[in-house]
PDB file of C-alpha atoms in Angstrom:
ATOM      1  CA  MET F   1     -26.984   7.862  -7.097  1.00  0.00           C
ATOM      2  CA  PHE F   2     -23.986  10.240  -8.755  1.00  0.00           C
ATOM      3  CA  CYS F   3     -24.881  13.803  -8.773  1.00  0.00           C
ATOM      4  CA  TYR F   4     -21.723  15.870 -11.285  1.00  0.00           C
ATOM      5  CA  CYS F   5     -22.152  19.088  -8.960  1.00  0.00           C
ATOM      6  CA  ALA F   6     -22.111  17.446  -5.702  1.00  0.00           C
ATOM      7  CA  GLU F   7     -19.034  15.314  -6.687  1.00  0.00           C
ATOM      8  CA  ALA F   8     -16.983  18.209  -8.071  1.00  0.00           C
ATOM      9  CA  ARG F   9     -18.223  20.455  -4.954  1.00  0.00           C
ATOM     10  CA  ARG F  10     -16.627  18.050  -2.883  1.00  0.00           C
ATOM     11  CA  VAL F  11     -13.225  17.561  -4.713  1.00  0.00           C
ATOM     12  CA  SER F  12     -13.393  21.032  -4.812  1.00  0.00           C
ATOM     13  CA  ARG F  13     -13.087  21.598  -1.354  1.00  0.00           C
ATOM     14  CA  LEU F  14     -11.102  18.985  -0.733  1.00  0.00           C
ATOM     15  CA  LEU F  15      -8.661  19.655  -3.007  1.00  0.00           C
ATOM     16  CA  THR F  16      -8.983  23.992  -1.775  1.00  0.00           C
ATOM     17  CA  ALA F  17      -8.253  23.072   1.563  1.00  0.00           C
ATOM     18  CA  LYS F  18      -5.187  20.623   0.702  1.00  0.00           C
ATOM     19  CA  TYR F  19      -3.590  24.176  -1.583  1.00  0.00           C
ATOM     20  CA  ASP F  20      -4.816  26.273   1.157  1.00  0.00           C
ATOM     21  CA  ALA F  21      -2.938  24.399   3.607  1.00  0.00           C
ATOM     22  CA  ALA F  22       0.322  23.874   1.425  1.00  0.00           C
ATOM     23  CA  LEU F  23       0.422  27.888   0.532  1.00  0.00           C
ATOM     24  CA  ALA F  24       0.052  28.806   3.861  1.00  0.00           C
ATOM     25  CA  SER F  25       3.483  29.701   4.628  1.00  0.00           C
ATOM     26  CA  ALA F  26       3.431  32.229   2.032  1.00  0.00           C
ATOM     27  CA  GLU F  27       0.783  33.755   3.267  1.00  0.00           C
ATOM     28  CA  LEU F  28      -1.683  33.096   0.340  1.00  0.00           C
ATOM     29  CA  THR F  29      -5.209  31.135   0.033  1.00  0.00           C
ATOM     30  CA  SER F  30      -5.607  29.134  -3.260  1.00  0.00           C
ATOM     31  CA  ALA F  31      -7.860  31.679  -4.649  1.00  0.00           C
ATOM     32  CA  GLN F  32      -5.339  34.408  -4.273  1.00  0.00           C
ATOM     33  CA  PHE F  33      -2.621  31.985  -5.172  1.00  0.00           C
ATOM     34  CA  GLU F  34      -4.723  31.568  -8.610  1.00  0.00           C
ATOM     35  CA  THR F  35      -5.715  35.370  -9.331  1.00  0.00           C
ATOM     36  CA  LEU F  36      -2.419  36.553  -8.773  1.00  0.00           C
ATOM     37  CA  SER F  37      -1.025  33.510 -11.507  1.00  0.00           C
ATOM     38  CA  VAL F  38      -3.623  34.566 -13.602  1.00  0.00           C
ATOM     39  CA  LEU F  39      -2.984  38.055 -13.329  1.00  0.00           C
ATOM     40  CA  HIS F  40       1.476  37.264 -14.376  1.00  0.00           C
ATOM     41  CA  ALA F  41       0.537  35.687 -17.068  1.00  0.00           C
ATOM     42  CA  MET F  42      -1.864  38.331 -18.674  1.00  0.00           C
ATOM     43  CA  GLN F  43       0.563  40.715 -17.178  1.00  0.00           C
ATOM     44  CA  HIS F  44      -2.943  43.141 -16.500  1.00  0.00           C
ATOM     45  CA  CYS F  45      -6.421  42.688 -16.989  1.00  0.00           C
ATOM     46  CA  SER F  46     -10.097  44.223 -16.636  1.00  0.00           C
ATOM     47  CA  GLY F  47     -12.059  43.221 -13.832  1.00  0.00           C
ATOM     48  CA  ARG F  48     -14.317  41.926 -16.409  1.00  0.00           C
ATOM     49  CA  VAL F  49     -12.039  39.391 -18.495  1.00  0.00           C
ATOM     50  CA  LEU F  50     -10.240  38.383 -15.009  1.00  0.00           C
ATOM     51  CA  ALA F  51     -13.188  37.331 -13.565  1.00  0.00           C
ATOM     52  CA  GLN F  52     -13.975  35.066 -16.672  1.00  0.00           C
ATOM     53  CA  LYS F  53     -10.819  33.789 -16.691  1.00  0.00           C
ATOM     54  CA  LEU F  54     -11.037  32.767 -12.952  1.00  0.00           C
ATOM     55  CA  ALA F  55     -14.992  32.120 -13.096  1.00  0.00           C
ATOM     56  CA  VAL F  56     -16.150  33.790 -10.623  1.00  0.00           C
ATOM     57  CA  ASP F  57     -18.956  36.713 -10.657  1.00  0.00           C
ATOM     58  CA  LYS F  58     -18.143  40.580  -9.334  1.00  0.00           C
ATOM     59  CA  THR F  59     -19.211  40.242  -5.849  1.00  0.00           C
ATOM     60  CA  THR F  60     -16.800  37.529  -5.212  1.00  0.00           C
ATOM     61  CA  LEU F  61     -13.634  39.100  -7.533  1.00  0.00           C
ATOM     62  CA  SER F  62     -14.191  42.284  -5.887  1.00  0.00           C
ATOM     63  CA  ARG F  63     -14.338  40.633  -2.196  1.00  0.00           C
ATOM     64  CA  ASN F  64     -10.889  38.782  -3.576  1.00  0.00           C
ATOM     65  CA  LEU F  65      -9.001  41.436  -4.777  1.00  0.00           C
ATOM     66  CA  ARG F  66      -9.672  43.989  -1.846  1.00  0.00           C
ATOM     67  CA  GLY F  67      -8.157  42.244   0.723  1.00  0.00           C
ATOM     68  CA  MET F  68      -5.029  42.047  -2.372  1.00  0.00           C
ATOM     69  CA  ILE F  69      -4.852  45.795  -3.462  1.00  0.00           C
ATOM     70  CA  GLU F  70      -4.817  46.259   0.502  1.00  0.00           C
ATOM     71  CA  ALA F  71      -1.774  43.821   1.286  1.00  0.00           C
ATOM     72  CA  GLY F  72       0.316  45.907  -1.907  1.00  0.00           C
ATOM     73  CA  LEU F  73      -0.336  42.790  -3.830  1.00  0.00           C
ATOM     74  CA  VAL F  74      -2.601  44.118  -6.797  1.00  0.00           C
ATOM     75  CA  VAL F  75      -2.940  47.332  -7.791  1.00  0.00           C
ATOM     76  CA  SER F  76      -5.897  48.705  -9.634  1.00  0.00           C
ATOM     77  CA  LYS F  77      -6.701  51.547 -12.485  1.00  0.00           C
ATOM     78  CA  GLY F  78     -10.144  52.959 -13.372  1.00  0.00           C
ATOM     79  CA  SER F  79     -13.224  53.176 -12.434  1.00  0.00           C
ATOM     80  CA  ALA F  80     -13.708  52.658  -8.277  1.00  0.00           C
ATOM     81  CA  GLU F  81     -17.729  52.181  -8.670  1.00  0.00           C
ATOM     82  CA  ASP F  82     -17.182  49.131 -11.197  1.00  0.00           C
ATOM     83  CA  THR F  83     -14.501  46.413 -11.276  1.00  0.00           C
ATOM     84  CA  ARG F  84     -15.528  45.629 -14.548  1.00  0.00           C
ATOM     85  CA  GLN F  85     -13.744  48.812 -15.723  1.00  0.00           C
ATOM     86  CA  MET F  86     -11.148  48.434 -13.099  1.00  0.00           C
ATOM     87  CA  ASP F  87      -7.709  47.303 -14.852  1.00  0.00           C
ATOM     88  CA  TYR F  88      -5.294  45.409 -12.424  1.00  0.00           C
ATOM     89  CA  SER F  89      -1.818  44.196 -12.737  1.00  0.00           C
ATOM     90  CA  LEU F  90       0.997  43.014  -9.855  1.00  0.00           C
ATOM     91  CA  THR F  91       2.543  45.138  -7.713  1.00  0.00           C
ATOM     92  CA  ALA F  92       6.470  43.817  -7.375  1.00  0.00           C
ATOM     93  CA  ALA F  93       5.370  42.553  -4.268  1.00  0.00           C
ATOM     94  CA  GLY F  94       2.642  40.045  -5.924  1.00  0.00           C
ATOM     95  CA  ARG F  95       5.262  39.016  -7.901  1.00  0.00           C
ATOM     96  CA  LYS F  96       7.637  38.282  -4.816  1.00  0.00           C
ATOM     97  CA  LYS F  97       5.083  36.423  -3.213  1.00  0.00           C
ATOM     98  CA  LEU F  98       3.614  34.205  -6.034  1.00  0.00           C
ATOM     99  CA  VAL F  99       7.251  33.485  -6.614  1.00  0.00           C
ATOM    100  CA  LYS F 100       7.780  32.508  -3.123  1.00  0.00           C
ATOM    101  CA  ALA F 101       4.503  30.632  -3.341  1.00  0.00           C
ATOM    102  CA  GLN F 102       4.945  28.648  -6.608  1.00  0.00           C
ATOM    103  CA  PRO F 103       7.691  25.732  -5.115  1.00  0.00           C
ATOM    104  CA  LEU F 104       4.407  25.242  -2.475  1.00  0.00           C
ATOM    105  CA  TRP F 105       2.264  24.968  -5.272  1.00  0.00           C
ATOM    106  CA  GLN F 106       4.300  22.479  -7.639  1.00  0.00           C
ATOM    107  CA  ALA F 107       5.088  20.256  -4.952  1.00  0.00           C
ATOM    108  CA  LEU F 108       1.451  19.815  -3.590  1.00  0.00           C
ATOM    109  CA  HIS F 109       0.548  19.192  -7.828  1.00  0.00           C
ATOM    110  CA  GLU F 110       3.223  16.774  -8.415  1.00  0.00           C
ATOM    111  CA  GLU F 111       2.270  14.990  -5.264  1.00  0.00           C
ATOM    112  CA  THR F 112      -1.329  14.770  -6.278  1.00  0.00           C
ATOM    113  CA  ASN F 113      -0.074  13.741  -9.671  1.00  0.00           C
ATOM    114  CA  ARG F 114       1.363  10.682  -7.706  1.00  0.00           C
ATOM    115  CA  GLN F 115      -1.705   9.847  -6.253  1.00  0.00           C
ATOM    116  CA  LEU F 116      -3.480   9.550  -8.730  1.00  0.00           C
ATOM    117  CA  GLY F 117      -1.033   7.535 -10.393  1.00  0.00           C
ATOM    118  CA  TRP F 118      -1.512   6.693 -14.390  1.00  0.00           C
ATOM    119  CA  HIS F 119      -5.623   8.766 -13.375  1.00  0.00           C
ATOM    120  CA  ALA F 120      -3.681  11.956 -13.552  1.00  0.00           C
ATOM    121  CA  ALA F 121      -3.698  12.462 -17.153  1.00  0.00           C
ATOM    122  CA  SER F 122      -7.173  11.305 -17.682  1.00  0.00           C
ATOM    123  CA  ALA F 123      -8.358  13.747 -14.705  1.00  0.00           C
ATOM    124  CA  GLN F 124      -6.668  16.440 -15.837  1.00  0.00           C
ATOM    125  CA  LYS F 125      -8.357  16.110 -19.379  1.00  0.00           C
ATOM    126  CA  VAL F 126     -11.863  15.374 -18.178  1.00  0.00           C
ATOM    127  CA  LEU F 127     -11.640  18.497 -15.740  1.00  0.00           C
ATOM    128  CA  ARG F 128     -11.053  20.338 -18.883  1.00  0.00           C
ATOM    129  CA  ARG F 129     -13.232  18.971 -20.957  1.00  0.00           C
ATOM    130  CA  MET F 130     -16.522  19.777 -18.678  1.00  0.00           C
ATOM    131  CA  ALA F 131     -15.168  23.401 -17.948  1.00  0.00           C
ATOM    132  CA  ALA F 132     -15.258  23.884 -22.071  1.00  0.00           C
ATOM    133  CA  ALA F 133     -18.423  22.332 -22.260  1.00  0.00           C
ATOM    134  CA  LEU F 134     -19.868  24.461 -19.473  1.00  0.00           C
TER     135      LEU F 134
END
């Protein structure tokens, strides 16, 4: 029996492990890379908006951001009691770390596209459609 949830979780774990390994030399996890990428694209944003963009809950966002703030990659301004009221942006060190990691991410992205072959475009379309529908 096929289960969308089980299959998505399995593929997510496999991809996360591959991307974490690829980004290890930049000392980033795939979750950190995604967060830095979103902050770079938006320049700054609130915790509420960042959580929505990353599709994570407040607790996960707080935990993930704490380490990046302590590492000097992200800076926060606003209410320390409520991360949804905080405004986050990249520091110069965060931008530098992202620039270092981007070629690593790009190489794995291209490798994954090659492995999927002609299915790559279909996979991207299905994933985007599922995310939009949910």
